[in-house]
Amino acid sequence: MRLLGRLFLGAFALVLAVPCGALVLAAGVLLDPVSRDTIGALGLIGIIEGIDDIAAGLPPDVAIGAVIAFLKALATLLLLPPALAALIGETLRLRALAWYGGATGLLTAALPWIARGGVKPPSGQGALVAEGRVMVVLFLTGAVSGLVYWMIAGRSTVDERTPPVHP
């Protein structure tokens, strides 16, 4: 029964952590001009072209495929890092605030590097600054998701190794 309660609490915490991360991501992209330009060049142009293609008579299955691909990318960015940090934290009984915030932030910030694979990033100081600022926004996104998860599910656990204190 305790396991079922932990699973429910963890799922509830993830349901609340993901929108909080999405809000931080949206705020970071809107407030940071370099991130806004970088993300806009990557994502907004594709969305606008997709809307133009749909208006021009794009088959519905292609439009649905594009929406599914966008939702997969969004889920990978917003759901995977807090879920992975929560799974590792629950398995290893890591209950620290720093674990959930730091691990989730680092995983989220590392996603562009992981997705890029072996492809060399663009060189030049401008590209490094843009990538660094986007990584900061992604780190903050993940850190907030992890902290929200910890506030709901992480701090409410009791370590079975320490006996309860009775006054």
Short mmCIF file of N, CA and C in Angstrom, two decimals:
data_model
loop_
_atom_site.label_atom_id
_atom_site.label_comp_id
_atom_site.label_asym_id
_atom_site.label_seq_id
_atom_site.Cartn_x
_atom_site.Cartn_y
_atom_site.Cartn_z
N MET A 1 0.82 -1.19 0.00
CA MET A 1 0.00 0.00 0.00
C MET A 1 0.86 1.26 0.00
N ARG A 2 2.00 1.20 0.71
CA ARG A 2 2.90 2.33 0.76
C ARG A 2 3.47 2.64 -0.63
N LEU A 3 3.78 1.59 -1.40
CA LEU A 3 4.31 1.77 -2.75
C LEU A 3 3.28 2.44 -3.65
N LEU A 4 2.03 2.01 -3.52
CA LEU A 4 0.97 2.61 -4.33
C LEU A 4 0.80 4.09 -4.00
N GLY A 5 0.90 4.42 -2.71
CA GLY A 5 0.82 5.82 -2.30
C GLY A 5 1.98 6.64 -2.83
N ARG A 6 3.19 6.09 -2.82
CA ARG A 6 4.37 6.80 -3.36
C ARG A 6 4.22 7.01 -4.86
N LEU A 7 3.71 5.99 -5.57
CA LEU A 7 3.52 6.13 -7.02
C LEU A 7 2.49 7.21 -7.33
N PHE A 8 1.41 7.22 -6.58
CA PHE A 8 0.38 8.24 -6.79
C PHE A 8 0.93 9.63 -6.49
N LEU A 9 1.63 9.76 -5.39
CA LEU A 9 2.19 11.06 -5.01
C LEU A 9 3.23 11.52 -6.04
N GLY A 10 4.06 10.59 -6.52
CA GLY A 10 5.06 10.94 -7.53
C GLY A 10 4.41 11.38 -8.84
N ALA A 11 3.37 10.67 -9.26
CA ALA A 11 2.67 11.04 -10.49
C ALA A 11 2.00 12.41 -10.34
N PHE A 12 1.39 12.64 -9.19
CA PHE A 12 0.76 13.94 -8.93
C PHE A 12 1.79 15.06 -8.94
N ALA A 13 2.95 14.79 -8.34
CA ALA A 13 4.02 15.79 -8.31
C ALA A 13 4.52 16.09 -9.71
N LEU A 14 4.64 15.08 -10.55
CA LEU A 14 5.06 15.32 -11.94
C LEU A 14 4.02 16.11 -12.72
N VAL A 15 2.75 15.83 -12.46
CA VAL A 15 1.68 16.56 -13.15
C VAL A 15 1.75 18.05 -12.82
N LEU A 16 2.17 18.38 -11.62
CA LEU A 16 2.31 19.79 -11.25
C LEU A 16 3.66 20.38 -11.63
N ALA A 17 4.70 19.55 -11.65
CA ALA A 17 6.05 20.05 -11.95
C ALA A 17 6.21 20.42 -13.42
N VAL A 18 5.59 19.67 -14.31
CA VAL A 18 5.76 19.93 -15.75
C VAL A 18 5.20 21.29 -16.16
N PRO A 19 3.98 21.67 -15.76
CA PRO A 19 3.51 23.02 -16.13
C PRO A 19 4.35 24.14 -15.51
N CYS A 20 4.86 23.92 -14.31
CA CYS A 20 5.73 24.94 -13.70
C CYS A 20 7.00 25.12 -14.53
N GLY A 21 7.58 24.01 -14.98
CA GLY A 21 8.74 24.08 -15.85
C GLY A 21 8.41 24.76 -17.17
N ALA A 22 7.23 24.48 -17.70
CA ALA A 22 6.82 25.11 -18.96
C ALA A 22 6.67 26.62 -18.80
N LEU A 23 6.15 27.06 -17.65
CA LEU A 23 6.03 28.50 -17.40
C LEU A 23 7.39 29.17 -17.31
N VAL A 24 8.33 28.52 -16.65
CA VAL A 24 9.68 29.08 -16.53
C VAL A 24 10.35 29.12 -17.90
N LEU A 25 10.15 28.07 -18.69
CA LEU A 25 10.72 28.05 -20.04
C LEU A 25 10.14 29.18 -20.89
N ALA A 26 8.84 29.35 -20.83
CA ALA A 26 8.21 30.43 -21.60
C ALA A 26 8.69 31.79 -21.13
N ALA A 27 8.78 31.98 -19.81
CA ALA A 27 9.26 33.26 -19.29
C ALA A 27 10.72 33.50 -19.66
N GLY A 28 11.54 32.46 -19.58
CA GLY A 28 12.94 32.61 -19.94
C GLY A 28 13.13 32.95 -21.40
N VAL A 29 12.36 32.31 -22.25
CA VAL A 29 12.47 32.59 -23.69
C VAL A 29 11.96 33.99 -24.00
N LEU A 30 10.91 34.42 -23.32
CA LEU A 30 10.37 35.75 -23.59
C LEU A 30 11.24 36.87 -23.02
N LEU A 31 11.87 36.62 -21.86
CA LEU A 31 12.62 37.68 -21.21
C LEU A 31 14.06 37.82 -21.68
N ASP A 32 14.67 36.73 -22.12
CA ASP A 32 16.06 36.77 -22.57
C ASP A 32 16.09 36.97 -24.08
N PRO A 33 16.61 38.11 -24.57
CA PRO A 33 16.57 38.37 -26.01
C PRO A 33 17.37 37.36 -26.83
N VAL A 34 18.50 36.89 -26.32
CA VAL A 34 19.30 35.93 -27.08
C VAL A 34 18.56 34.60 -27.19
N SER A 35 17.98 34.14 -26.08
CA SER A 35 17.21 32.89 -26.11
C SER A 35 15.99 33.04 -26.99
N ARG A 36 15.34 34.18 -26.92
CA ARG A 36 14.15 34.41 -27.74
C ARG A 36 14.50 34.33 -29.22
N ASP A 37 15.61 34.97 -29.60
CA ASP A 37 16.02 34.93 -31.01
C ASP A 37 16.44 33.52 -31.43
N THR A 38 17.17 32.83 -30.57
CA THR A 38 17.64 31.49 -30.90
C THR A 38 16.48 30.51 -31.02
N ILE A 39 15.62 30.49 -30.02
CA ILE A 39 14.47 29.59 -30.03
C ILE A 39 13.52 29.99 -31.16
N GLY A 40 13.35 31.28 -31.36
CA GLY A 40 12.47 31.75 -32.43
C GLY A 40 12.96 31.32 -33.80
N ALA A 41 14.26 31.40 -34.01
CA ALA A 41 14.81 30.99 -35.30
C ALA A 41 14.65 29.50 -35.51
N LEU A 42 14.73 28.74 -34.43
CA LEU A 42 14.63 27.28 -34.55
C LEU A 42 13.19 26.81 -34.63
N GLY A 43 12.33 27.34 -33.77
CA GLY A 43 11.00 26.78 -33.65
C GLY A 43 9.89 27.57 -34.32
N LEU A 44 9.91 28.88 -34.19
CA LEU A 44 8.81 29.68 -34.68
C LEU A 44 8.70 29.63 -36.19
N ILE A 45 9.82 29.63 -36.87
CA ILE A 45 9.78 29.57 -38.33
C ILE A 45 9.14 28.27 -38.78
N GLY A 46 9.48 27.17 -38.12
CA GLY A 46 8.89 25.88 -38.47
C GLY A 46 7.39 25.85 -38.22
N ILE A 47 6.94 26.49 -37.13
CA ILE A 47 5.50 26.53 -36.84
C ILE A 47 4.77 27.36 -37.88
N ILE A 48 5.35 28.51 -38.23
CA ILE A 48 4.71 29.38 -39.23
C ILE A 48 4.64 28.68 -40.58
N GLU A 49 5.73 28.02 -40.97
CA GLU A 49 5.72 27.28 -42.24
C GLU A 49 4.71 26.15 -42.20
N GLY A 50 4.56 25.50 -41.03
CA GLY A 50 3.59 24.42 -40.90
C GLY A 50 2.17 24.93 -41.05
N ILE A 51 1.88 26.09 -40.48
CA ILE A 51 0.55 26.68 -40.61
C ILE A 51 0.28 27.05 -42.07
N ASP A 52 1.30 27.60 -42.75
CA ASP A 52 1.15 27.93 -44.17
C ASP A 52 0.89 26.67 -45.00
N ASP A 53 1.59 25.58 -44.69
CA ASP A 53 1.39 24.33 -45.40
C ASP A 53 0.00 23.76 -45.17
N ILE A 54 -0.48 23.86 -43.94
CA ILE A 54 -1.83 23.37 -43.64
C ILE A 54 -2.85 24.20 -44.40
N ALA A 55 -2.66 25.52 -44.45
CA ALA A 55 -3.58 26.39 -45.17
C ALA A 55 -3.53 26.13 -46.67
N ALA A 56 -2.37 25.67 -47.16
CA ALA A 56 -2.23 25.42 -48.59
C ALA A 56 -2.76 24.04 -48.98
N GLY A 57 -3.27 23.27 -48.05
CA GLY A 57 -3.85 21.97 -48.38
C GLY A 57 -2.97 20.79 -48.03
N LEU A 58 -2.20 20.91 -47.00
CA LEU A 58 -1.37 19.80 -46.54
C LEU A 58 -2.28 18.67 -46.07
N PRO A 59 -1.95 17.44 -46.42
CA PRO A 59 -2.79 16.33 -45.98
C PRO A 59 -2.89 16.28 -44.45
N PRO A 60 -4.04 15.89 -43.92
CA PRO A 60 -4.22 15.89 -42.47
C PRO A 60 -3.26 14.96 -41.73
N ASP A 61 -2.87 13.84 -42.34
CA ASP A 61 -1.97 12.93 -41.64
C ASP A 61 -0.59 13.54 -41.45
N VAL A 62 -0.15 14.36 -42.38
CA VAL A 62 1.13 15.03 -42.23
C VAL A 62 1.04 16.10 -41.14
N ALA A 63 -0.07 16.83 -41.10
CA ALA A 63 -0.27 17.85 -40.07
C ALA A 63 -0.33 17.21 -38.69
N ILE A 64 -1.01 16.09 -38.58
CA ILE A 64 -1.09 15.39 -37.29
C ILE A 64 0.29 14.88 -36.89
N GLY A 65 1.05 14.38 -37.86
CA GLY A 65 2.42 13.93 -37.57
C GLY A 65 3.30 15.06 -37.07
N ALA A 66 3.13 16.25 -37.64
CA ALA A 66 3.92 17.41 -37.19
C ALA A 66 3.55 17.80 -35.76
N VAL A 67 2.27 17.77 -35.44
CA VAL A 67 1.82 18.10 -34.09
C VAL A 67 2.35 17.06 -33.10
N ILE A 68 2.32 15.79 -33.48
CA ILE A 68 2.83 14.72 -32.61
C ILE A 68 4.33 14.89 -32.39
N ALA A 69 5.07 15.23 -33.43
CA ALA A 69 6.52 15.45 -33.29
C ALA A 69 6.80 16.62 -32.35
N PHE A 70 6.02 17.69 -32.44
CA PHE A 70 6.18 18.84 -31.55
C PHE A 70 5.89 18.46 -30.11
N LEU A 71 4.82 17.68 -29.89
CA LEU A 71 4.48 17.26 -28.54
C LEU A 71 5.52 16.30 -27.96
N LYS A 72 6.11 15.46 -28.80
CA LYS A 72 7.18 14.57 -28.33
C LYS A 72 8.40 15.38 -27.88
N ALA A 73 8.76 16.39 -28.66
CA ALA A 73 9.90 17.24 -28.29
C ALA A 73 9.61 17.98 -26.99
N LEU A 74 8.40 18.48 -26.84
CA LEU A 74 8.02 19.18 -25.62
C LEU A 74 8.02 18.24 -24.42
N ALA A 75 7.53 17.03 -24.59
CA ALA A 75 7.52 16.05 -23.50
C ALA A 75 8.95 15.65 -23.13
N THR A 76 9.81 15.51 -24.12
CA THR A 76 11.20 15.18 -23.83
C THR A 76 11.86 16.29 -23.03
N LEU A 77 11.56 17.50 -23.34
CA LEU A 77 12.18 18.64 -22.66
C LEU A 77 11.61 18.87 -21.27
N LEU A 78 10.30 18.71 -21.11
CA LEU A 78 9.65 19.07 -19.86
C LEU A 78 9.32 17.90 -18.94
N LEU A 79 9.14 16.71 -19.47
CA LEU A 79 8.73 15.58 -18.66
C LEU A 79 9.86 14.60 -18.35
N LEU A 80 10.71 14.36 -19.31
CA LEU A 80 11.76 13.36 -19.12
C LEU A 80 12.74 13.70 -17.99
N PRO A 81 13.31 14.91 -17.92
CA PRO A 81 14.27 15.18 -16.84
C PRO A 81 13.69 15.06 -15.42
N PRO A 82 12.52 15.64 -15.11
CA PRO A 82 12.02 15.45 -13.75
C PRO A 82 11.63 14.01 -13.46
N ALA A 83 11.11 13.31 -14.46
CA ALA A 83 10.73 11.91 -14.24
C ALA A 83 11.97 11.05 -14.00
N LEU A 84 13.03 11.28 -14.74
CA LEU A 84 14.26 10.51 -14.57
C LEU A 84 14.91 10.82 -13.22
N ALA A 85 14.97 12.09 -12.86
CA ALA A 85 15.54 12.46 -11.55
C ALA A 85 14.70 11.89 -10.42
N ALA A 86 13.38 11.89 -10.58
CA ALA A 86 12.50 11.32 -9.55
C ALA A 86 12.69 9.81 -9.44
N LEU A 87 12.82 9.13 -10.56
CA LEU A 87 13.02 7.69 -10.55
C LEU A 87 14.34 7.32 -9.86
N ILE A 88 15.40 8.03 -10.21
CA ILE A 88 16.70 7.78 -9.58
C ILE A 88 16.65 8.15 -8.10
N GLY A 89 16.02 9.27 -7.79
CA GLY A 89 15.92 9.71 -6.40
C GLY A 89 15.12 8.73 -5.54
N GLU A 90 14.02 8.23 -6.08
CA GLU A 90 13.21 7.26 -5.34
C GLU A 90 13.94 5.93 -5.19
N THR A 91 14.63 5.51 -6.24
CA THR A 91 15.34 4.23 -6.20
C THR A 91 16.49 4.27 -5.20
N LEU A 92 17.27 5.34 -5.24
CA LEU A 92 18.44 5.46 -4.36
C LEU A 92 18.12 6.14 -3.03
N ARG A 93 16.85 6.47 -2.81
CA ARG A 93 16.40 7.14 -1.59
C ARG A 93 17.12 8.47 -1.37
N LEU A 94 17.30 9.20 -2.44
CA LEU A 94 17.88 10.54 -2.35
C LEU A 94 16.73 11.51 -2.09
N ARG A 95 16.76 12.16 -0.96
CA ARG A 95 15.65 13.02 -0.58
C ARG A 95 16.04 14.49 -0.51
N ALA A 96 17.22 14.83 -0.96
CA ALA A 96 17.72 16.19 -0.81
C ALA A 96 17.12 17.13 -1.86
N LEU A 97 16.86 18.33 -1.42
CA LEU A 97 16.39 19.38 -2.30
C LEU A 97 17.39 19.61 -3.44
N ALA A 98 18.67 19.59 -3.10
CA ALA A 98 19.71 19.80 -4.12
C ALA A 98 19.70 18.71 -5.18
N TRP A 99 19.37 17.49 -4.80
CA TRP A 99 19.32 16.42 -5.80
C TRP A 99 18.22 16.70 -6.82
N TYR A 100 17.02 16.94 -6.36
CA TYR A 100 15.91 17.12 -7.30
C TYR A 100 16.08 18.37 -8.15
N GLY A 101 16.44 19.48 -7.54
CA GLY A 101 16.63 20.70 -8.32
C GLY A 101 17.84 20.64 -9.22
N GLY A 102 18.98 20.21 -8.67
CA GLY A 102 20.22 20.18 -9.44
C GLY A 102 20.24 19.13 -10.54
N ALA A 103 19.83 17.92 -10.21
CA ALA A 103 19.85 16.85 -11.21
C ALA A 103 18.88 17.13 -12.35
N THR A 104 17.69 17.60 -12.01
CA THR A 104 16.71 17.91 -13.06
C THR A 104 17.19 19.07 -13.91
N GLY A 105 17.77 20.09 -13.28
CA GLY A 105 18.30 21.22 -14.05
C GLY A 105 19.43 20.81 -14.97
N LEU A 106 20.36 20.00 -14.46
CA LEU A 106 21.48 19.54 -15.30
C LEU A 106 21.01 18.65 -16.44
N LEU A 107 20.06 17.76 -16.17
CA LEU A 107 19.53 16.91 -17.24
C LEU A 107 18.84 17.74 -18.32
N THR A 108 18.06 18.71 -17.91
CA THR A 108 17.36 19.55 -18.88
C THR A 108 18.35 20.38 -19.70
N ALA A 109 19.36 20.94 -19.04
CA ALA A 109 20.36 21.75 -19.75
C ALA A 109 21.20 20.89 -20.69
N ALA A 110 21.38 19.62 -20.36
CA ALA A 110 22.20 18.74 -21.20
C ALA A 110 21.44 18.16 -22.39
N LEU A 111 20.13 18.29 -22.42
CA LEU A 111 19.35 17.69 -23.51
C LEU A 111 19.78 18.16 -24.91
N PRO A 112 20.06 19.45 -25.13
CA PRO A 112 20.51 19.84 -26.48
C PRO A 112 21.82 19.16 -26.87
N TRP A 113 22.73 18.99 -25.94
CA TRP A 113 23.99 18.31 -26.24
C TRP A 113 23.74 16.85 -26.53
N ILE A 114 22.87 16.22 -25.75
CA ILE A 114 22.56 14.81 -25.97
C ILE A 114 21.86 14.62 -27.31
N ALA A 115 20.92 15.50 -27.62
CA ALA A 115 20.19 15.39 -28.89
C ALA A 115 21.08 15.66 -30.09
N ARG A 116 22.08 16.50 -29.90
CA ARG A 116 22.99 16.82 -30.99
C ARG A 116 23.89 15.64 -31.32
N GLY A 117 24.15 14.80 -30.33
CA GLY A 117 24.99 13.62 -30.54
C GLY A 117 26.43 14.02 -30.80
N GLY A 118 26.99 13.50 -31.87
CA GLY A 118 28.39 13.77 -32.18
C GLY A 118 28.60 14.97 -33.09
N VAL A 119 27.53 15.68 -33.42
CA VAL A 119 27.64 16.83 -34.30
C VAL A 119 28.31 17.98 -33.56
N LYS A 120 29.33 18.55 -34.19
CA LYS A 120 30.07 19.65 -33.58
C LYS A 120 29.20 20.91 -33.57
N PRO A 121 29.14 21.60 -32.41
CA PRO A 121 28.34 22.82 -32.33
C PRO A 121 28.97 23.93 -33.16
N PRO A 122 28.17 24.93 -33.53
CA PRO A 122 28.72 26.06 -34.25
C PRO A 122 29.81 26.75 -33.44
N SER A 123 30.83 27.22 -34.12
CA SER A 123 31.92 27.87 -33.40
C SER A 123 31.75 29.38 -33.48
N GLY A 124 32.52 30.06 -32.69
CA GLY A 124 32.46 31.52 -32.65
C GLY A 124 31.90 31.96 -31.32
N GLN A 125 32.30 33.17 -30.93
CA GLN A 125 31.89 33.67 -29.63
C GLN A 125 30.39 33.90 -29.57
N GLY A 126 29.79 34.37 -30.63
CA GLY A 126 28.35 34.62 -30.64
C GLY A 126 27.55 33.34 -30.45
N ALA A 127 27.99 32.27 -31.10
CA ALA A 127 27.30 30.99 -30.95
C ALA A 127 27.45 30.43 -29.55
N LEU A 128 28.63 30.60 -28.96
CA LEU A 128 28.85 30.12 -27.59
C LEU A 128 28.01 30.89 -26.58
N VAL A 129 27.89 32.20 -26.77
CA VAL A 129 27.07 33.01 -25.87
C VAL A 129 25.61 32.60 -25.99
N ALA A 130 25.13 32.43 -27.22
CA ALA A 130 23.74 32.04 -27.43
C ALA A 130 23.46 30.66 -26.81
N GLU A 131 24.38 29.72 -27.03
CA GLU A 131 24.18 28.39 -26.47
C GLU A 131 24.23 28.42 -24.94
N GLY A 132 25.12 29.22 -24.39
CA GLY A 132 25.20 29.33 -22.94
C GLY A 132 23.94 29.92 -22.32
N ARG A 133 23.39 30.92 -22.96
CA ARG A 133 22.19 31.55 -22.42
C ARG A 133 20.99 30.62 -22.54
N VAL A 134 20.90 29.88 -23.63
CA VAL A 134 19.82 28.90 -23.78
C VAL A 134 19.97 27.81 -22.72
N MET A 135 21.22 27.40 -22.45
CA MET A 135 21.44 26.38 -21.42
C MET A 135 21.04 26.88 -20.04
N VAL A 136 21.25 28.15 -19.75
CA VAL A 136 20.85 28.71 -18.46
C VAL A 136 19.32 28.68 -18.34
N VAL A 137 18.63 29.05 -19.40
CA VAL A 137 17.17 29.01 -19.39
C VAL A 137 16.69 27.57 -19.19
N LEU A 138 17.32 26.63 -19.88
CA LEU A 138 16.93 25.23 -19.74
C LEU A 138 17.25 24.71 -18.34
N PHE A 139 18.39 25.11 -17.78
CA PHE A 139 18.73 24.69 -16.42
C PHE A 139 17.69 25.20 -15.43
N LEU A 140 17.31 26.46 -15.55
CA LEU A 140 16.30 27.02 -14.64
C LEU A 140 14.96 26.31 -14.82
N THR A 141 14.62 25.96 -16.06
CA THR A 141 13.39 25.23 -16.32
C THR A 141 13.40 23.89 -15.58
N GLY A 142 14.48 23.15 -15.72
CA GLY A 142 14.58 21.86 -15.06
C GLY A 142 14.65 22.00 -13.55
N ALA A 143 15.39 22.99 -13.07
CA ALA A 143 15.53 23.18 -11.62
C ALA A 143 14.19 23.48 -10.97
N VAL A 144 13.39 24.30 -11.61
CA VAL A 144 12.06 24.61 -11.05
C VAL A 144 11.18 23.36 -11.07
N SER A 145 11.24 22.59 -12.15
CA SER A 145 10.46 21.35 -12.20
C SER A 145 10.88 20.41 -11.07
N GLY A 146 12.17 20.26 -10.89
CA GLY A 146 12.67 19.39 -9.83
C GLY A 146 12.30 19.88 -8.44
N LEU A 147 12.35 21.18 -8.23
CA LEU A 147 12.01 21.73 -6.92
C LEU A 147 10.52 21.59 -6.62
N VAL A 148 9.69 21.76 -7.63
CA VAL A 148 8.25 21.56 -7.43
C VAL A 148 7.98 20.09 -7.11
N TYR A 149 8.66 19.19 -7.82
CA TYR A 149 8.50 17.76 -7.52
C TYR A 149 8.91 17.49 -6.07
N TRP A 150 10.04 18.03 -5.66
CA TRP A 150 10.53 17.80 -4.29
C TRP A 150 9.56 18.36 -3.26
N MET A 151 9.01 19.54 -3.51
CA MET A 151 8.07 20.15 -2.56
C MET A 151 6.85 19.27 -2.34
N ILE A 152 6.44 18.53 -3.37
CA ILE A 152 5.23 17.72 -3.26
C ILE A 152 5.56 16.30 -2.81
N ALA A 153 6.53 15.67 -3.44
CA ALA A 153 6.77 14.25 -3.19
C ALA A 153 8.07 13.96 -2.46
N GLY A 154 9.08 14.79 -2.61
CA GLY A 154 10.38 14.47 -2.05
C GLY A 154 10.51 14.75 -0.57
N ARG A 155 9.99 15.85 -0.12
CA ARG A 155 10.20 16.22 1.29
C ARG A 155 9.21 15.54 2.21
N SER A 156 8.17 14.92 1.65
CA SER A 156 7.15 14.30 2.49
C SER A 156 7.51 12.87 2.89
N THR A 157 8.63 12.36 2.41
CA THR A 157 9.00 10.98 2.73
C THR A 157 9.76 10.91 4.04
N VAL A 158 9.64 9.81 4.66
CA VAL A 158 10.36 9.56 5.91
C VAL A 158 11.39 8.48 5.63
N ASP A 159 12.58 8.72 6.08
CA ASP A 159 13.65 7.72 5.92
C ASP A 159 13.42 6.61 6.93
N GLU A 160 13.28 5.37 6.42
CA GLU A 160 13.00 4.24 7.29
C GLU A 160 14.20 3.87 8.17
N ARG A 161 15.39 4.34 7.86
CA ARG A 161 16.57 3.98 8.61
C ARG A 161 16.65 4.72 9.94
N THR A 162 16.04 5.87 10.05
CA THR A 162 16.09 6.62 11.30
C THR A 162 14.78 6.39 12.06
N PRO A 163 14.87 6.10 13.33
CA PRO A 163 13.65 5.87 14.11
C PRO A 163 12.90 7.18 14.31
N PRO A 164 11.58 7.10 14.41
CA PRO A 164 10.81 8.34 14.65
C PRO A 164 11.10 8.90 16.03
N VAL A 165 11.05 10.20 16.13
CA VAL A 165 11.29 10.88 17.40
C VAL A 165 9.95 11.13 18.06
N HIS A 166 9.80 10.63 19.30
CA HIS A 166 8.57 10.85 20.05
C HIS A 166 8.86 11.77 21.22
N PRO A 167 8.09 12.82 21.38
CA PRO A 167 8.33 13.74 22.51
C PRO A 167 7.94 13.18 23.83
#
